[in-house]
């Protein structure tokens, strides 16, 4: 071996190899060789296995399921890539025509022979038994497929310490999955037959348009949860990290926007009670126009897109325009905000079910008594009228009620009372939106309920 081949791991020149359609020789037929073959077949290489016995051939010999199944698909059809099994011991000349060699025989003598033959033939060689003998090393690899179907591959070497490399790889893989790493695409999409001609009238927010042919982007309707950045799903964080445009609600987890790259366009369409500066049809238009301009768009909402979030309307608008759209569920505030102050919406022996309404709806028409929890969203403005209307024969005036302000936010506060007193108590406490109203016996379970 040359001095360069035996140099310290810090001098390794890392690169990726395109092995599809090229011959790679694997010497050895045990579990380590099987893992090498599995990866090479996945990369669509032509693989030659040289070994007198192997756990690789489905039709040659019985094999363990964990080594067989990854090498063949359902019903035994071949996977991409082909395998040739030379059923004997290794001989000089077996590397002829190879672009790369792997040896994992368990015999130091054989592995050295393969490595020496590879060196003379100018073929890079990976040796599983003694890494210092080879001229190439297999890193610990983390892969994730992004929203545009591109794959991010991270390879880790750690001074020939495979366990350390795997530990680092796993940590990086977790960050890739959670969206905490910058995953946004920077190169433009490939051209397609879709033009960026708007399908709707322009809205007040500027939208760049062009006649250049571009591939359309995608839209993700992301439920951000009740506002705490830790309560958005991993999928939601991942697509947010890949967005070109973010259309955000007032109650979405806005702190996450601080982590976005400066070139990501953020469009605020937040609504407050009685103030809807960007009507829903214009929000729908924004999503479609930006997607047709080739941008990946995240519609970041509070709670869940389908719980009074207009997600169904936005989904329909995207589909009607031929834009690919995905709904990423979120933790609805109807359940999570009461939980933040110790109120479960159901509890054995106390409440067997619950209903979620908006404060604008006719809450008095909802059946059930104190053992059926009512959760009212956007109901602070009309709290007095709603509380009075909820008092029925089945739901008496002394039914417990609570108003939870700014759940999981810096102003989180709970005010408790009964249907007959909650409006006055909320007014005295100067309760402000956003707030959620909970009605039912489960309110007594909150630490805020007087003992």
CSV table of N, CA, C and O in Angstrom, one decimal, residues 186-289:
chain,number,residue,atom,x,y,z
A,186,UNK,N,-32.2,26.1,-3.6
A,186,UNK,CA,-31.7,27.4,-4.0
A,186,UNK,C,-31.6,27.4,-5.6
A,186,UNK,O,-31.7,28.5,-6.2
A,187,UNK,N,-31.4,26.3,-6.2
A,187,UNK,CA,-31.4,26.3,-7.7
A,187,UNK,C,-32.9,26.3,-8.2
A,187,UNK,O,-33.7,25.6,-7.5
A,188,UNK,N,-33.2,27.0,-9.3
A,188,UNK,CA,-34.5,27.0,-9.8
A,188,UNK,C,-35.0,25.6,-10.2
A,188,UNK,O,-34.2,24.7,-10.6
A,189,UNK,N,-36.3,25.4,-10.2
A,189,UNK,CA,-36.9,24.2,-10.7
A,189,UNK,C,-36.6,24.0,-12.2
A,189,UNK,O,-36.4,25.0,-12.9
A,190,UNK,N,-36.7,22.8,-12.6
A,190,UNK,CA,-36.5,22.5,-14.1
A,190,UNK,C,-37.7,23.1,-14.8
A,190,UNK,O,-38.8,23.2,-14.3
A,191,UNK,N,-37.5,23.4,-16.1
A,191,UNK,CA,-38.6,24.0,-16.9
A,191,UNK,C,-39.7,22.9,-17.1
A,191,UNK,O,-39.5,21.7,-17.1
A,192,UNK,N,-40.9,23.4,-17.2
A,192,UNK,CA,-42.1,22.6,-17.6
A,192,UNK,C,-43.0,23.4,-18.5
A,192,UNK,O,-42.7,24.5,-18.9
A,193,UNK,N,-44.1,22.8,-18.8
A,193,UNK,CA,-45.1,23.5,-19.7
A,193,UNK,C,-46.0,24.4,-19.0
A,193,UNK,O,-46.9,24.9,-19.6
A,194,UNK,N,-45.8,24.6,-17.7
A,194,UNK,CA,-46.7,25.5,-16.9
A,194,UNK,C,-46.2,26.9,-17.0
A,194,UNK,O,-45.0,27.1,-16.7
A,195,UNK,N,-47.1,27.9,-17.3
A,195,UNK,CA,-46.7,29.2,-17.3
A,195,UNK,C,-47.2,29.9,-16.1
A,195,UNK,O,-48.2,29.5,-15.5
A,196,UNK,N,-46.6,31.0,-15.7
A,196,UNK,CA,-47.0,31.7,-14.5
A,196,UNK,C,-48.1,32.8,-14.7
A,196,UNK,O,-48.1,33.8,-14.1
A,197,UNK,N,-49.0,32.5,-15.6
A,197,UNK,CA,-50.1,33.4,-15.8
A,197,UNK,C,-51.1,33.3,-14.7
A,197,UNK,O,-51.6,32.2,-14.4
A,198,UNK,N,-51.4,34.4,-14.0
A,198,UNK,CA,-52.4,34.3,-12.8
A,198,UNK,C,-53.7,33.8,-13.3
A,198,UNK,O,-54.2,34.1,-14.3
A,199,UNK,N,-54.3,33.0,-12.4
A,199,UNK,CA,-55.6,32.5,-12.6
A,199,UNK,C,-56.7,33.3,-12.0
A,199,UNK,O,-57.9,33.1,-12.3
A,200,UNK,N,-56.3,34.3,-11.2
A,200,UNK,CA,-57.3,35.2,-10.5
A,200,UNK,C,-56.8,36.6,-10.7
A,200,UNK,O,-55.7,36.9,-11.1
A,201,UNK,N,-57.7,37.5,-10.3
A,201,UNK,CA,-57.3,38.9,-10.3
A,201,UNK,C,-56.2,39.2,-9.3
A,201,UNK,O,-56.2,38.6,-8.2
A,202,UNK,N,-55.2,40.1,-9.6
A,202,UNK,CA,-54.2,40.4,-8.7
A,202,UNK,C,-54.7,40.9,-7.4
A,202,UNK,O,-55.8,41.6,-7.4
A,203,UNK,N,-54.0,40.7,-6.3
A,203,UNK,CA,-54.4,41.1,-5.0
A,203,UNK,C,-53.5,42.2,-4.6
A,203,UNK,O,-52.5,42.6,-5.3
A,204,UNK,N,-53.8,42.9,-3.4
A,204,UNK,CA,-53.0,44.0,-3.0
A,204,UNK,C,-51.5,43.6,-2.7
A,204,UNK,O,-50.6,44.4,-3.0
A,205,UNK,N,-51.3,42.4,-2.2
A,205,UNK,CA,-49.9,42.0,-1.9
A,205,UNK,C,-49.2,41.7,-3.2
A,205,UNK,O,-49.7,41.0,-4.0
A,206,UNK,N,-48.1,42.3,-3.5
A,206,UNK,CA,-47.4,42.1,-4.8
A,206,UNK,C,-47.1,40.7,-5.0
A,206,UNK,O,-46.6,40.0,-4.1
A,207,UNK,N,-47.3,40.2,-6.2
A,207,UNK,CA,-47.0,38.8,-6.5
A,207,UNK,C,-46.2,38.9,-7.9
A,207,UNK,O,-46.7,39.4,-8.9
A,208,UNK,N,-45.0,38.4,-7.9
A,208,UNK,CA,-44.2,38.4,-9.1
A,208,UNK,C,-44.8,37.5,-10.1
A,208,UNK,O,-45.1,36.3,-9.8
A,209,UNK,N,-44.9,38.0,-11.4
A,209,UNK,CA,-45.4,37.1,-12.4
A,209,UNK,C,-44.5,37.2,-13.6
A,209,UNK,O,-43.7,38.1,-13.8
A,210,UNK,N,-44.5,36.1,-14.4
A,210,UNK,CA,-43.6,36.1,-15.5
A,210,UNK,C,-44.1,35.1,-16.6
A,210,UNK,O,-44.9,34.2,-16.2
A,211,UNK,N,-43.7,35.3,-17.8
A,211,UNK,CA,-44.1,34.4,-18.9
A,211,UNK,C,-43.1,33.3,-19.0
A,211,UNK,O,-43.3,32.4,-19.9
A,212,UNK,N,-42.1,33.3,-18.2
A,212,UNK,CA,-41.1,32.2,-18.3
A,212,UNK,C,-41.7,30.9,-17.9
A,212,UNK,O,-42.5,30.8,-16.9
A,213,UNK,N,-41.4,29.8,-18.7
A,213,UNK,CA,-41.9,28.5,-18.4
A,213,UNK,C,-41.2,27.9,-17.2
A,213,UNK,O,-40.0,27.8,-17.2
A,214,UNK,N,-41.9,27.7,-16.1
A,214,UNK,CA,-41.3,27.1,-14.9
A,214,UNK,C,-42.2,25.9,-14.4
A,214,UNK,O,-43.3,25.8,-14.7
A,215,UNK,N,-41.6,25.1,-13.6
A,215,UNK,CA,-42.3,24.0,-13.0
A,215,UNK,C,-43.1,24.6,-11.8
A,215,UNK,O,-42.6,25.4,-11.1
A,216,UNK,N,-44.3,24.2,-11.7
A,216,UNK,CA,-45.1,24.8,-10.5
A,216,UNK,C,-44.5,24.3,-9.2
A,216,UNK,O,-44.0,23.2,-9.1
A,217,UNK,N,-44.7,25.1,-8.2
A,217,UNK,CA,-44.3,24.7,-6.9
A,217,UNK,C,-45.5,23.9,-6.2
A,217,UNK,O,-46.4,23.5,-6.8
A,218,UNK,N,-45.3,23.7,-4.9
A,218,UNK,CA,-46.3,23.0,-4.2
A,218,UNK,C,-46.8,23.9,-3.0
A,218,UNK,O,-46.1,24.8,-2.6
A,219,UNK,N,-47.9,23.5,-2.4
A,219,UNK,CA,-48.5,24.2,-1.3
A,219,UNK,C,-48.7,23.2,-0.2
A,219,UNK,O,-49.2,22.1,-0.4
A,220,UNK,N,-48.3,23.6,1.0
A,220,UNK,CA,-48.5,22.9,2.2
A,220,UNK,C,-49.3,23.7,3.2
A,220,UNK,O,-49.0,24.8,3.5
A,221,UNK,N,-50.5,23.2,3.6
A,221,UNK,CA,-51.3,23.8,4.6
A,221,UNK,C,-50.9,23.2,5.9
A,221,UNK,O,-51.3,22.1,6.3
A,222,UNK,N,-50.2,24.0,6.7
A,222,UNK,CA,-49.5,23.5,7.9
A,222,UNK,C,-50.2,24.0,9.1
A,222,UNK,O,-50.3,25.2,9.3
A,223,UNK,N,-50.7,23.1,9.9
A,223,UNK,CA,-51.2,23.5,11.3
A,223,UNK,C,-50.0,23.6,12.2
A,223,UNK,O,-49.3,22.7,12.5
A,224,UNK,N,-49.9,24.9,12.7
A,224,UNK,CA,-48.7,25.2,13.6
A,224,UNK,C,-48.9,24.9,15.1
A,224,UNK,O,-48.0,25.1,15.9
A,225,UNK,N,-50.1,24.4,15.4
A,225,UNK,CA,-50.4,24.1,16.8
A,225,UNK,C,-50.8,25.4,17.5
A,225,UNK,O,-51.1,26.4,16.9
A,226,UNK,N,-50.9,25.4,18.9
A,226,UNK,CA,-51.5,26.5,19.6
A,226,UNK,C,-50.5,27.7,19.7
A,226,UNK,O,-50.9,28.7,20.4
A,227,UNK,N,-49.4,27.7,19.1
A,227,UNK,CA,-48.5,28.9,19.2
A,227,UNK,C,-47.1,28.6,19.7
A,227,UNK,O,-46.1,29.2,19.3
A,228,UNK,N,-46.9,27.6,20.6
A,228,UNK,CA,-45.6,27.3,21.1
A,228,UNK,C,-44.8,26.6,20.0
A,228,UNK,O,-45.3,25.7,19.3
A,229,UNK,N,-43.6,27.0,19.7
A,229,UNK,CA,-42.8,26.5,18.6
A,229,UNK,C,-42.5,25.0,18.8
A,229,UNK,O,-42.3,24.3,17.8
A,230,UNK,N,-42.6,24.5,20.0
A,230,UNK,CA,-42.3,23.1,20.2
A,230,UNK,C,-43.5,22.2,19.9
A,230,UNK,O,-43.3,21.0,19.9
A,231,UNK,N,-44.6,22.8,19.6
A,231,UNK,CA,-45.8,22.0,19.4
A,231,UNK,C,-46.3,21.9,17.9
A,231,UNK,O,-47.3,21.3,17.6
A,232,UNK,N,-45.4,22.4,17.0
A,232,UNK,CA,-45.6,22.1,15.6
A,232,UNK,C,-45.1,20.7,15.3
A,232,UNK,O,-44.1,20.2,16.0
A,233,UNK,N,-45.7,20.0,14.4
A,233,UNK,CA,-45.2,18.6,14.1
A,233,UNK,C,-43.8,18.7,13.4
A,233,UNK,O,-43.4,19.7,12.8
A,234,UNK,N,-43.1,17.6,13.4
A,234,UNK,CA,-41.8,17.5,12.7
A,234,UNK,C,-42.0,17.7,11.2
A,234,UNK,O,-41.2,18.3,10.6
A,235,UNK,N,-43.1,17.1,10.7
A,235,UNK,CA,-43.4,17.4,9.2
A,235,UNK,C,-43.6,18.8,9.0
A,235,UNK,O,-43.1,19.4,7.9
A,236,UNK,N,-44.3,19.5,9.8
A,236,UNK,CA,-44.5,20.9,9.7
A,236,UNK,C,-43.2,21.7,9.7
A,236,UNK,O,-43.0,22.6,8.8
A,237,UNK,N,-42.3,21.4,10.6
A,237,UNK,CA,-41.0,22.1,10.6
A,237,UNK,C,-40.2,21.8,9.4
A,237,UNK,O,-39.6,22.7,8.9
A,238,UNK,N,-40.3,20.6,8.9
A,238,UNK,CA,-39.5,20.2,7.7
A,238,UNK,C,-39.9,20.9,6.5
A,238,UNK,O,-39.1,21.5,5.8
A,239,UNK,N,-41.3,21.0,6.2
A,239,UNK,CA,-41.7,21.7,5.0
A,239,UNK,C,-41.5,23.2,5.2
A,239,UNK,O,-41.2,23.9,4.2
A,240,UNK,N,-41.6,23.8,6.4
A,240,UNK,CA,-41.3,25.2,6.6
A,240,UNK,C,-39.9,25.5,6.3
A,240,UNK,O,-39.6,26.6,5.7
A,241,UNK,N,-39.0,24.6,6.6
A,241,UNK,CA,-37.6,24.9,6.3
A,241,UNK,C,-37.3,24.8,4.8
A,241,UNK,O,-36.2,25.3,4.4
A,242,UNK,N,-38.2,24.3,4.0
A,242,UNK,CA,-38.0,24.2,2.6
A,242,UNK,C,-38.8,25.3,1.8
A,242,UNK,O,-38.7,25.3,0.6
A,243,UNK,N,-39.5,26.1,2.5
A,243,UNK,CA,-40.4,27.0,1.8
A,243,UNK,C,-39.7,28.2,1.1
A,243,UNK,O,-38.7,28.7,1.6
A,244,UNK,N,-40.3,28.6,0.0
A,244,UNK,CA,-39.9,29.9,-0.7
A,244,UNK,C,-40.7,31.0,-0.2
A,244,UNK,O,-40.3,32.2,-0.1
A,245,UNK,N,-42.0,30.7,0.1
A,245,UNK,CA,-43.0,31.7,0.5
A,245,UNK,C,-43.8,31.2,1.7
A,245,UNK,O,-44.1,30.0,1.7
A,246,UNK,N,-44.0,32.0,2.7
A,246,UNK,CA,-44.8,31.6,3.9
A,246,UNK,C,-45.9,32.6,4.0
A,246,UNK,O,-45.7,33.8,4.2
A,247,UNK,N,-47.1,32.1,4.0
A,247,UNK,CA,-48.3,32.9,4.2
A,247,UNK,C,-48.8,32.6,5.6
A,247,UNK,O,-49.3,31.4,5.8
A,248,UNK,N,-48.7,33.5,6.5
A,248,UNK,CA,-48.9,33.2,7.9
A,248,UNK,C,-50.1,33.9,8.5
A,248,UNK,O,-50.4,35.0,8.2
A,249,UNK,N,-50.7,33.2,9.4
A,249,UNK,CA,-51.8,33.7,10.2
A,249,UNK,C,-51.3,34.4,11.5
A,249,UNK,O,-50.1,34.2,11.9
A,250,UNK,N,-52.1,35.2,12.1
A,250,UNK,CA,-51.8,35.9,13.3
A,250,UNK,C,-51.4,34.9,14.4
A,250,UNK,O,-50.5,35.1,15.3
A,251,UNK,N,-52.1,33.8,14.5
A,251,UNK,CA,-52.0,32.8,15.6
A,251,UNK,C,-51.0,31.7,15.3
A,251,UNK,O,-50.9,30.7,16.1
A,252,UNK,N,-50.3,31.7,14.1
A,252,UNK,CA,-49.3,30.7,13.8
A,252,UNK,C,-48.1,30.9,14.7
A,252,UNK,O,-47.9,31.9,15.3
A,253,UNK,N,-47.3,29.9,14.8
A,253,UNK,CA,-46.0,30.0,15.6
A,253,UNK,C,-45.0,30.9,15.0
A,253,UNK,O,-44.1,30.5,14.3
A,254,UNK,N,-45.2,32.2,15.1
A,254,UNK,CA,-44.4,33.2,14.4
A,254,UNK,C,-42.9,33.2,14.8
A,254,UNK,O,-42.1,33.7,14.0
A,255,UNK,N,-42.6,32.7,15.9
A,255,UNK,CA,-41.2,32.7,16.3
A,255,UNK,C,-40.4,31.8,15.3
A,255,UNK,O,-39.2,32.1,15.2
A,256,UNK,N,-41.0,30.9,14.7
A,256,UNK,CA,-40.3,30.0,13.7
A,256,UNK,C,-39.8,30.8,12.5
A,256,UNK,O,-38.9,30.4,11.8
A,257,UNK,N,-40.5,31.9,12.2
A,257,UNK,CA,-40.2,32.7,11.0
A,257,UNK,C,-38.8,33.4,11.2
A,257,UNK,O,-38.1,33.7,10.2
A,258,UNK,N,-38.3,33.5,12.4
A,258,UNK,CA,-37.0,34.1,12.6
A,258,UNK,C,-35.9,33.2,12.1
A,258,UNK,O,-34.8,33.7,11.9
A,259,UNK,N,-36.2,31.9,12.0
A,259,UNK,CA,-35.1,31.0,11.5
A,259,UNK,C,-35.1,30.9,10.0
A,259,UNK,O,-34.2,30.2,9.5
A,260,UNK,N,-36.0,31.5,9.3
A,260,UNK,CA,-36.0,31.4,7.9
A,260,UNK,C,-34.9,32.2,7.2
A,260,UNK,O,-34.5,33.3,7.8
A,261,UNK,N,-34.5,31.8,6.1
A,261,UNK,CA,-33.5,32.5,5.3
A,261,UNK,C,-34.0,33.9,4.9
A,261,UNK,O,-35.2,34.1,4.7
A,262,UNK,N,-33.2,34.9,4.8
A,262,UNK,CA,-33.6,36.3,4.5
A,262,UNK,C,-34.4,36.4,3.2
A,262,UNK,O,-35.3,37.2,3.0
A,263,UNK,N,-34.1,35.5,2.2
A,263,UNK,CA,-34.8,35.6,0.9
A,263,UNK,C,-36.2,34.9,0.9
A,263,UNK,O,-36.9,35.0,-0.1
A,264,UNK,N,-36.5,34.2,2.0
A,264,UNK,CA,-37.9,33.7,2.0
A,264,UNK,C,-38.9,34.8,2.2
A,264,UNK,O,-38.8,35.6,3.1
A,265,UNK,N,-39.9,34.8,1.3
A,265,UNK,CA,-40.9,35.9,1.4
A,265,UNK,C,-42.0,35.5,2.4
A,265,UNK,O,-42.6,34.4,2.3
A,266,UNK,N,-42.2,36.3,3.4
A,266,UNK,CA,-43.3,36.1,4.4
A,266,UNK,C,-44.4,37.1,4.2
A,266,UNK,O,-44.2,38.3,4.1
A,267,UNK,N,-45.6,36.5,4.0
A,267,UNK,CA,-46.8,37.4,3.7
A,267,UNK,C,-47.7,37.2,4.9
A,267,UNK,O,-48.2,36.1,5.2
A,268,UNK,N,-48.0,38.3,5.6
A,268,UNK,CA,-48.9,38.3,6.8
A,268,UNK,C,-50.3,38.5,6.4
A,268,UNK,O,-50.6,39.6,5.8
A,269,UNK,N,-51.1,37.5,6.6
A,269,UNK,CA,-52.6,37.7,6.3
A,269,UNK,C,-53.4,37.5,7.6
A,269,UNK,O,-54.5,37.1,7.6
A,270,UNK,N,-52.8,37.9,8.7
A,270,UNK,CA,-53.4,37.7,10.0
A,270,UNK,C,-54.7,38.5,10.2
A,270,UNK,O,-54.9,39.6,9.7
A,271,UNK,N,-55.7,37.8,10.8
A,271,UNK,CA,-57.0,38.5,11.1
A,271,UNK,C,-57.2,38.7,12.6
A,271,UNK,O,-56.7,37.9,13.4
A,272,UNK,N,-57.9,39.7,12.9
A,272,UNK,CA,-58.3,40.0,14.3
A,272,UNK,C,-59.8,40.1,14.2
A,272,UNK,O,-60.4,40.2,13.2
A,273,UNK,N,-60.4,40.1,15.4
A,273,UNK,CA,-61.9,40.2,15.5
A,273,UNK,C,-62.4,41.4,14.8
A,273,UNK,O,-62.0,42.6,15.1
A,274,UNK,N,-63.2,41.2,13.7
A,274,UNK,CA,-63.8,42.3,13.0
A,274,UNK,C,-62.8,43.0,12.0
A,274,UNK,O,-63.2,44.0,11.3
A,275,UNK,N,-61.6,42.5,11.9
A,275,UNK,CA,-60.6,43.1,10.9
A,275,UNK,C,-60.0,42.0,10.1
A,275,UNK,O,-59.1,41.2,10.6
A,276,UNK,N,-60.4,41.9,8.9
A,276,UNK,CA,-59.9,40.9,7.9
A,276,UNK,C,-59.2,41.6,6.8
A,276,UNK,O,-59.8,41.7,5.7
A,277,UNK,N,-58.0,42.1,6.9
A,277,UNK,CA,-57.3,42.9,5.9
A,277,UNK,C,-57.1,42.2,4.6
A,277,UNK,O,-57.1,42.8,3.5
A,278,UNK,N,-56.9,40.8,4.6
A,278,UNK,CA,-56.8,40.1,3.4
A,278,UNK,C,-57.9,39.0,3.4
A,278,UNK,O,-57.9,38.0,4.1
A,279,UNK,N,-59.0,39.2,2.6
A,279,UNK,CA,-60.1,38.3,2.6
A,279,UNK,C,-59.7,36.9,2.2
A,279,UNK,O,-58.6,36.7,1.5
A,280,UNK,N,-60.5,35.9,2.5
A,280,UNK,CA,-60.1,34.5,2.2
A,280,UNK,C,-59.9,34.3,0.7
A,280,UNK,O,-59.0,33.6,0.4
A,281,UNK,N,-60.7,34.9,-0.1
A,281,UNK,CA,-60.5,34.6,-1.6
A,281,UNK,C,-59.2,35.1,-2.1
A,281,UNK,O,-58.6,34.5,-3.0
A,282,UNK,N,-58.7,36.2,-1.4
A,282,UNK,CA,-57.4,36.7,-1.8
A,282,UNK,C,-56.2,35.8,-1.3
A,282,UNK,O,-55.2,35.7,-1.9
A,283,UNK,N,-56.5,35.3,-0.1
A,283,UNK,CA,-55.5,34.3,0.4
A,283,UNK,C,-55.4,33.1,-0.5
A,283,UNK,O,-54.3,32.6,-0.8
A,284,UNK,N,-56.5,32.6,-0.9
A,284,UNK,CA,-56.5,31.5,-1.9
A,284,UNK,C,-55.7,31.9,-3.1
A,284,UNK,O,-54.9,31.0,-3.7
A,285,UNK,N,-55.9,33.1,-3.6
A,285,UNK,CA,-55.2,33.5,-4.8
A,285,UNK,C,-53.7,33.6,-4.6
A,285,UNK,O,-52.9,33.3,-5.5
A,286,UNK,N,-53.3,34.1,-3.4
A,286,UNK,CA,-51.9,34.1,-3.1
A,286,UNK,C,-51.2,32.8,-3.2
A,286,UNK,O,-50.2,32.6,-3.8
A,287,UNK,N,-51.9,31.8,-2.6
A,287,UNK,CA,-51.3,30.4,-2.6
A,287,UNK,C,-51.1,29.9,-4.1
A,287,UNK,O,-50.1,29.4,-4.4
A,288,UNK,N,-52.2,30.1,-4.9
A,288,UNK,CA,-52.1,29.6,-6.2
A,288,UNK,C,-51.1,30.3,-7.1
A,288,UNK,O,-50.3,29.7,-7.8
A,289,UNK,N,-51.1,31.7,-7.0
A,289,UNK,CA,-50.2,32.5,-7.8
A,289,UNK,C,-48.7,32.2,-7.5
A,289,UNK,O,-47.9,32.0,-8.4
